[in-house]
Amino acid sequence: MTSSDLHAFADIGVRRREEAPCSRALSPSRLPGLDFALNPYRGCSHGCLYCYAPALLHTPVDGWTAALPKRGLLRLLEKEVGSVKGVVGIGTSTDPYQPLEEEARLTRGCLRILRDASLEYCVHTKSDLVLRDIDLLDKAEVGITITNLSETASLSLEPGAPLPQRRLDAVKGLCEAGVEVFVMVGPLLSLIEGQEVELAEAIAKTGVAMVMVDTLNKGTDPAPLRAVGVTAATPSCVIRFKESASSLGLVIRNAF
Ligand code: SF4
């Protein structure tokens, strides 16, 4: 990354004025396969009703959806990359491609720094904005989350995130570009009961080879989901989805 790139990002921060304090870019990760976590934003405007990130981070739920870029993140990351080795997971507790990224381009800046430092990285998102950065993803692994196929359900469950078809199109676009990609199906919720085959078929059509399956985290507050009539998928629904996906040739992995 050139210093003019860094100044461009810094200027965005100055214009925006509101930023979240940040003392380090990379933090150790206990997630499988990841050595470090990198989250360019504090908070997430996708606003998923099942989000347990605030609980995980011991952060108040109030204000979580008013996401802020992290102050000085790119300068910190540039300093840190020289002394670490391992895989960096981008978007472990917030979406790195939430709408704010379109202008702030912090995630893009992070990708360029990690790539220049020859570090391995993987990216996890619900947004097709990831396609913008395809030029920086040839050596990365990308996971796109899909929870259901219904626009109505998605608008209620994940109000700030792109609709399911846009995510499926993003998976297809990444596959066609030769990026290593998987679909994260999760959390599996009651609203896919009876639509397990349809969901598996829609995913298989994208050309993706691998599906990670995640169930509702035990730490999730069930009240917001209950308010829209949704609960965790039953074990038999989870099995039906896995069998359907497997019968279509998809490799199934459990997320955790
Ligand atoms: S995209 Fe992830 S981090 Fe963002 S609100 Fe949804 S579950 Fe939480």
mmCIF file of C-alpha atoms and ligand atoms in Angstrom:
data_model
loop_
_atom_site.group_PDB
_atom_site.id
_atom_site.type_symbol
_atom_site.label_atom_id
_atom_site.label_comp_id
_atom_site.label_asym_id
_atom_site.label_seq_id
_atom_site.Cartn_x
_atom_site.Cartn_y
_atom_site.Cartn_z
ATOM 1 C CA MET A 1 0.000 0.000 0.000
ATOM 2 C CA THR A 2 1.362 3.424 -0.880
ATOM 3 C CA SER A 3 1.410 6.290 1.594
ATOM 4 C CA SER A 4 -1.074 8.168 -0.619
ATOM 5 C CA ASP A 5 -3.505 5.249 -0.206
ATOM 6 C CA LEU A 6 -3.097 5.494 3.543
ATOM 7 C CA HIS A 7 -3.709 9.223 3.488
ATOM 8 C CA ALA A 8 -6.813 8.738 1.372
ATOM 9 C CA PHE A 9 -8.210 6.337 3.974
ATOM 10 C CA ALA A 10 -7.157 8.620 6.807
ATOM 11 C CA ASP A 11 -8.919 11.568 5.134
ATOM 12 C CA ILE A 12 -12.148 9.595 5.009
ATOM 13 C CA GLY A 13 -11.804 9.084 8.751
ATOM 14 C CA VAL A 14 -11.273 12.820 9.298
ATOM 15 C CA ARG A 15 -14.287 13.722 7.150
ATOM 16 C CA ARG A 16 -16.464 11.195 8.898
ATOM 17 C CA ARG A 17 -15.292 12.481 12.325
ATOM 18 C CA GLU A 18 -16.927 9.638 14.159
ATOM 19 C CA GLU A 19 -14.582 6.709 14.596
ATOM 20 C CA ALA A 20 -14.165 3.957 17.146
ATOM 21 C CA PRO A 21 -10.963 3.952 19.176
ATOM 22 C CA CYS A 22 -8.560 1.180 18.210
ATOM 23 C CA SER A 23 -5.310 0.153 19.895
ATOM 24 C CA ARG A 24 -4.423 -2.855 17.724
ATOM 25 C CA ALA A 25 -5.586 -4.228 14.410
ATOM 26 C CA LEU A 26 -4.988 -7.952 14.915
ATOM 27 C CA SER A 27 -6.172 -9.911 17.907
ATOM 28 C CA PRO A 28 -5.502 -13.588 18.647
ATOM 29 C CA SER A 29 -8.341 -15.820 17.490
ATOM 30 C CA ARG A 30 -9.592 -19.044 19.008
ATOM 31 C CA LEU A 31 -11.741 -19.841 15.978
ATOM 32 C CA PRO A 32 -10.745 -23.042 14.169
ATOM 33 C CA GLY A 33 -8.190 -22.458 11.418
ATOM 34 C CA LEU A 34 -7.599 -18.810 12.342
ATOM 35 C CA ASP A 35 -4.621 -17.339 14.174
ATOM 36 C CA PHE A 36 -5.790 -13.728 14.186
ATOM 37 C CA ALA A 37 -9.059 -11.828 13.945
ATOM 38 C CA LEU A 38 -9.386 -8.540 12.097
ATOM 39 C CA ASN A 39 -12.586 -6.494 12.224
ATOM 40 C CA PRO A 40 -12.307 -3.120 10.470
ATOM 41 C CA TYR A 41 -15.514 -1.767 12.018
ATOM 42 C CA ARG A 42 -16.997 -1.640 15.473
ATOM 43 C CA GLY A 43 -20.637 -2.654 15.237
ATOM 44 C CA CYS A 44 -22.585 -3.973 12.291
ATOM 45 C CA SER A 45 -25.419 -2.291 10.433
ATOM 46 C CA HIS A 46 -26.739 -5.570 9.044
ATOM 47 C CA GLY A 47 -28.645 -5.782 12.318
ATOM 48 C CA CYS A 48 -29.320 -9.531 12.322
ATOM 49 C CA LEU A 49 -31.835 -10.524 14.975
ATOM 50 C CA TYR A 50 -29.741 -13.566 15.893
ATOM 51 C CA CYS A 51 -26.455 -11.645 16.239
ATOM 52 C CA TYR A 52 -24.540 -12.627 19.345
ATOM 53 C CA ALA A 53 -21.431 -10.553 18.612
ATOM 54 C CA PRO A 54 -22.240 -7.867 21.228
ATOM 55 C CA ALA A 55 -22.532 -10.577 23.901
ATOM 56 C CA LEU A 56 -19.287 -12.155 22.727
ATOM 57 C CA LEU A 57 -17.482 -8.805 22.832
ATOM 58 C CA HIS A 58 -19.158 -7.715 26.088
ATOM 59 C CA THR A 59 -20.488 -4.697 24.214
ATOM 60 C CA PRO A 60 -23.939 -3.145 24.769
ATOM 61 C CA VAL A 61 -26.509 -4.185 22.151
ATOM 62 C CA ASP A 62 -27.747 -0.588 22.018
ATOM 63 C CA GLY A 63 -25.867 1.217 19.269
ATOM 64 C CA TRP A 64 -24.405 -1.992 17.786
ATOM 65 C CA THR A 65 -26.023 -1.300 14.418
ATOM 66 C CA ALA A 66 -24.515 2.206 14.256
ATOM 67 C CA ALA A 67 -21.228 0.871 12.936
ATOM 68 C CA LEU A 68 -18.070 2.963 13.084
ATOM 69 C CA PRO A 69 -14.729 2.605 11.300
ATOM 70 C CA LYS A 70 -11.797 1.917 13.599
ATOM 71 C CA ARG A 71 -9.459 4.879 14.024
ATOM 72 C CA GLY A 72 -5.970 4.465 12.575
ATOM 73 C CA LEU A 73 -6.607 0.819 11.693
ATOM 74 C CA LEU A 74 -4.532 0.713 8.536
ATOM 75 C CA ARG A 75 -1.487 2.334 10.118
ATOM 76 C CA LEU A 76 -1.707 -0.113 13.029
ATOM 77 C CA LEU A 77 -2.053 -3.077 10.684
ATOM 78 C CA GLU A 78 0.942 -1.964 8.650
ATOM 79 C CA LYS A 79 3.040 -1.955 11.838
ATOM 80 C CA GLU A 80 1.716 -5.313 13.087
ATOM 81 C CA VAL A 81 1.972 -7.468 9.965
ATOM 82 C CA GLY A 82 5.770 -7.554 10.071
ATOM 83 C CA SER A 83 5.855 -9.465 13.342
ATOM 84 C CA VAL A 84 3.096 -12.071 12.906
ATOM 85 C CA LYS A 85 2.661 -15.341 11.060
ATOM 86 C CA GLY A 86 -0.522 -17.303 10.460
ATOM 87 C CA VAL A 87 -4.004 -16.975 9.037
ATOM 88 C CA VAL A 88 -6.008 -13.792 9.539
ATOM 89 C CA GLY A 89 -9.801 -14.043 9.666
ATOM 90 C CA ILE A 90 -11.488 -10.858 8.459
ATOM 91 C CA GLY A 91 -15.018 -10.386 9.755
ATOM 92 C CA THR A 92 -15.073 -12.636 12.803
ATOM 93 C CA SER A 93 -17.395 -10.414 14.825
ATOM 94 C CA THR A 94 -18.685 -7.796 12.357
ATOM 95 C CA ASP A 95 -19.325 -7.857 8.637
ATOM 96 C CA PRO A 96 -16.327 -6.357 6.787
ATOM 97 C CA TYR A 97 -18.542 -5.496 3.783
ATOM 98 C CA GLN A 98 -21.380 -3.679 5.494
ATOM 99 C CA PRO A 99 -22.567 -0.554 3.613
ATOM 100 C CA LEU A 100 -20.035 1.724 5.329
ATOM 101 C CA GLU A 101 -17.236 -0.145 3.532
ATOM 102 C CA GLU A 102 -18.413 1.158 0.179
ATOM 103 C CA GLU A 103 -17.070 4.590 1.051
ATOM 104 C CA ALA A 104 -14.552 3.936 3.828
ATOM 105 C CA ARG A 105 -12.778 1.048 2.059
ATOM 106 C CA LEU A 106 -11.082 -0.043 5.254
ATOM 107 C CA THR A 107 -11.521 -3.725 4.434
ATOM 108 C CA ARG A 108 -10.006 -3.191 1.019
ATOM 109 C CA GLY A 109 -7.078 -1.402 2.638
ATOM 110 C CA CYS A 110 -6.587 -4.316 5.058
ATOM 111 C CA LEU A 111 -6.598 -6.834 2.203
ATOM 112 C CA ARG A 112 -3.886 -4.904 0.396
ATOM 113 C CA ILE A 113 -1.685 -4.702 3.478
ATOM 114 C CA LEU A 114 -2.108 -8.422 4.272
ATOM 115 C CA ARG A 115 -1.435 -9.358 0.684
ATOM 116 C CA ASP A 116 1.682 -7.197 0.482
ATOM 117 C CA ALA A 117 2.885 -8.878 3.697
ATOM 118 C CA SER A 118 2.199 -12.332 2.171
ATOM 119 C CA LEU A 119 -0.076 -13.295 5.052
ATOM 120 C CA GLU A 120 -2.891 -15.784 4.511
ATOM 121 C CA TYR A 121 -6.384 -14.422 5.045
ATOM 122 C CA CYS A 122 -9.987 -15.446 4.812
ATOM 123 C CA VAL A 123 -13.032 -13.220 4.636
ATOM 124 C CA HIS A 124 -16.505 -13.784 5.983
ATOM 125 C CA THR A 125 -19.475 -11.705 4.857
ATOM 126 C CA LYS A 126 -23.140 -11.527 3.916
ATOM 127 C CA SER A 127 -22.546 -8.906 1.248
ATOM 128 C CA ASP A 128 -21.998 -8.989 -2.496
ATOM 129 C CA LEU A 129 -19.794 -5.898 -2.059
ATOM 130 C CA VAL A 130 -17.008 -8.472 -1.650
ATOM 131 C CA LEU A 131 -17.061 -8.815 -5.456
ATOM 132 C CA ARG A 132 -15.502 -5.336 -5.702
ATOM 133 C CA ASP A 133 -12.308 -6.737 -4.157
ATOM 134 C CA ILE A 134 -12.004 -9.831 -6.304
ATOM 135 C CA ASP A 135 -8.566 -8.643 -7.452
ATOM 136 C CA LEU A 136 -7.302 -9.095 -3.881
ATOM 137 C CA LEU A 137 -8.949 -12.446 -3.193
ATOM 138 C CA ASP A 138 -7.132 -14.835 -5.505
ATOM 139 C CA LYS A 139 -5.238 -16.407 -2.588
ATOM 140 C CA ALA A 140 -7.987 -15.964 0.008
ATOM 141 C CA GLU A 141 -10.853 -18.108 1.184
ATOM 142 C CA VAL A 142 -14.252 -16.382 1.244
ATOM 143 C CA GLY A 143 -17.322 -17.477 3.171
ATOM 144 C CA ILE A 144 -20.756 -16.058 2.325
ATOM 145 C CA THR A 145 -23.568 -16.562 4.808
ATOM 146 C CA ILE A 146 -27.070 -17.500 3.686
ATOM 147 C CA THR A 147 -29.794 -18.342 6.170
ATOM 148 C CA ASN A 148 -32.847 -18.755 3.917
ATOM 149 C CA LEU A 149 -34.219 -17.934 0.458
ATOM 150 C CA SER A 150 -37.133 -15.710 1.409
ATOM 151 C CA GLU A 151 -36.802 -11.956 0.784
ATOM 152 C CA THR A 152 -39.503 -11.251 3.351
ATOM 153 C CA ALA A 153 -37.815 -13.347 6.023
ATOM 154 C CA SER A 154 -34.422 -11.869 5.242
ATOM 155 C CA LEU A 155 -35.745 -8.303 5.499
ATOM 156 C CA SER A 156 -37.109 -9.085 8.900
ATOM 157 C CA LEU A 157 -34.189 -11.166 10.195
ATOM 158 C CA GLU A 158 -31.226 -9.379 8.606
ATOM 159 C CA PRO A 159 -32.672 -5.949 7.729
ATOM 160 C CA GLY A 160 -29.423 -4.264 6.692
ATOM 161 C CA ALA A 161 -27.903 -7.145 4.726
ATOM 162 C CA PRO A 162 -28.213 -7.845 0.995
ATOM 163 C CA LEU A 163 -31.093 -10.141 0.049
ATOM 164 C CA PRO A 164 -30.459 -13.890 -0.355
ATOM 165 C CA GLN A 165 -30.363 -13.887 -4.164
ATOM 166 C CA ARG A 166 -27.649 -11.208 -4.197
ATOM 167 C CA ARG A 167 -25.580 -13.359 -1.864
ATOM 168 C CA LEU A 168 -26.088 -16.419 -4.063
ATOM 169 C CA ASP A 169 -25.064 -14.339 -7.079
ATOM 170 C CA ALA A 170 -21.963 -13.260 -5.168
ATOM 171 C CA VAL A 171 -21.064 -16.898 -4.497
ATOM 172 C CA LYS A 172 -21.494 -17.645 -8.184
ATOM 173 C CA GLY A 173 -19.366 -14.641 -9.167
ATOM 174 C CA LEU A 174 -16.584 -15.672 -6.810
ATOM 175 C CA CYS A 175 -16.693 -19.277 -8.047
ATOM 176 C CA GLU A 176 -16.518 -18.107 -11.650
ATOM 177 C CA ALA A 177 -13.524 -15.911 -10.812
ATOM 178 C CA GLY A 178 -11.726 -18.923 -9.317
ATOM 179 C CA VAL A 179 -11.835 -17.682 -5.718
ATOM 180 C CA GLU A 180 -11.926 -20.372 -3.040
ATOM 181 C CA VAL A 181 -15.402 -19.910 -1.602
ATOM 182 C CA PHE A 182 -17.818 -21.673 0.702
ATOM 183 C CA VAL A 183 -21.375 -20.984 1.801
ATOM 184 C CA MET A 184 -22.052 -20.696 5.503
ATOM 185 C CA VAL A 185 -25.618 -21.802 6.124
ATOM 186 C CA GLY A 186 -26.414 -20.581 9.534
ATOM 187 C CA PRO A 187 -27.816 -20.209 11.895
ATOM 188 C CA LEU A 188 -30.266 -22.840 10.705
ATOM 189 C CA LEU A 189 -33.684 -21.536 11.741
ATOM 190 C CA SER A 190 -37.209 -22.874 11.811
ATOM 191 C CA LEU A 191 -38.208 -20.881 8.733
ATOM 192 C CA ILE A 192 -36.346 -23.286 6.447
ATOM 193 C CA GLU A 193 -38.465 -26.221 7.673
ATOM 194 C CA GLY A 194 -39.997 -27.730 4.532
ATOM 195 C CA GLN A 195 -37.593 -25.801 2.271
ATOM 196 C CA GLU A 196 -34.425 -27.756 2.970
ATOM 197 C CA VAL A 197 -34.235 -29.208 -0.553
ATOM 198 C CA GLU A 198 -34.949 -25.858 -2.227
ATOM 199 C CA LEU A 199 -32.196 -24.148 -0.212
ATOM 200 C CA ALA A 200 -29.680 -26.897 -0.972
ATOM 201 C CA GLU A 201 -30.533 -26.728 -4.688
ATOM 202 C CA ALA A 202 -30.136 -22.943 -4.827
ATOM 203 C CA ILE A 203 -26.706 -23.211 -3.216
ATOM 204 C CA ALA A 204 -25.586 -26.067 -5.466
ATOM 205 C CA LYS A 205 -26.570 -24.024 -8.549
ATOM 206 C CA THR A 206 -23.939 -21.397 -7.705
ATOM 207 C CA GLY A 207 -21.162 -23.884 -8.423
ATOM 208 C CA VAL A 208 -19.796 -23.819 -4.881
ATOM 209 C CA ALA A 209 -18.292 -27.067 -3.576
ATOM 210 C CA MET A 210 -18.485 -26.684 0.184
ATOM 211 C CA VAL A 211 -21.162 -25.760 2.692
ATOM 212 C CA MET A 212 -20.563 -25.055 6.349
ATOM 213 C CA VAL A 213 -23.553 -25.611 8.553
ATOM 214 C CA ASP A 214 -24.095 -23.685 11.746
ATOM 215 C CA THR A 215 -26.830 -24.021 14.319
ATOM 216 C CA LEU A 216 -28.184 -21.242 16.514
ATOM 217 C CA ASN A 217 -25.556 -20.247 19.074
ATOM 218 C CA LYS A 218 -26.563 -21.062 22.633
ATOM 219 C CA GLY A 219 -25.626 -17.519 23.670
ATOM 220 C CA THR A 220 -28.171 -15.944 21.302
ATOM 221 C CA ASP A 221 -30.967 -13.989 22.940
ATOM 222 C CA PRO A 222 -34.075 -15.834 21.677
ATOM 223 C CA ALA A 223 -36.467 -12.921 22.312
ATOM 224 C CA PRO A 224 -35.954 -10.935 19.053
ATOM 225 C CA LEU A 225 -36.351 -14.127 17.019
ATOM 226 C CA ARG A 226 -39.390 -15.210 18.985
ATOM 227 C CA ALA A 227 -40.945 -11.812 18.281
ATOM 228 C CA VAL A 228 -40.950 -12.654 14.551
ATOM 229 C CA GLY A 229 -42.050 -16.251 15.132
ATOM 230 C CA VAL A 230 -38.660 -17.874 14.490
ATOM 231 C CA THR A 231 -36.763 -20.426 16.561
ATOM 232 C CA ALA A 232 -33.783 -22.712 15.996
ATOM 233 C CA ALA A 233 -34.284 -25.381 13.335
ATOM 234 C CA THR A 234 -35.120 -28.797 14.722
ATOM 235 C CA PRO A 235 -32.420 -31.499 14.593
ATOM 236 C CA SER A 236 -34.430 -33.361 11.942
ATOM 237 C CA CYS A 237 -34.547 -30.230 9.762
ATOM 238 C CA VAL A 238 -30.773 -29.868 10.079
ATOM 239 C CA ILE A 239 -30.349 -33.506 9.016
ATOM 240 C CA ARG A 240 -32.722 -33.045 6.068
ATOM 241 C CA PHE A 241 -30.787 -30.015 4.856
ATOM 242 C CA LYS A 242 -27.446 -31.787 5.193
ATOM 243 C CA GLU A 243 -28.722 -34.870 3.368
ATOM 244 C CA SER A 244 -30.191 -32.763 0.564
ATOM 245 C CA ALA A 245 -26.959 -30.815 0.125
ATOM 246 C CA SER A 246 -24.872 -33.951 0.280
ATOM 247 C CA SER A 247 -27.020 -35.691 -2.325
ATOM 248 C CA LEU A 248 -26.296 -32.768 -4.673
ATOM 249 C CA GLY A 249 -22.560 -33.357 -4.325
ATOM 250 C CA LEU A 250 -21.843 -30.578 -1.825
ATOM 251 C CA VAL A 251 -19.236 -31.225 0.854
ATOM 252 C CA ILE A 252 -20.755 -30.546 4.285
ATOM 253 C CA ARG A 253 -18.795 -29.318 7.279
ATOM 254 C CA ASN A 254 -20.004 -28.285 10.694
ATOM 255 C CA ALA A 255 -18.989 -24.718 11.465
ATOM 256 C CA PHE A 256 -17.829 -25.302 15.054
HETATM 257 S S1 SF4 B 1 -23.700 -9.754 9.821
HETATM 258 FE FE1 SF4 B 1 -22.842 -10.891 11.540
HETATM 259 S S2 SF4 B 1 -21.985 -9.320 12.887
HETATM 260 FE FE2 SF4 B 1 -23.360 -8.288 11.471
HETATM 261 S S3 SF4 B 1 -25.280 -8.146 12.598
HETATM 262 FE FE3 SF4 B 1 -25.339 -9.999 11.310
HETATM 263 S S4 SF4 B 1 -24.623 -11.657 12.653
HETATM 264 FE FE4 SF4 B 1 -24.027 -9.716 13.617
#
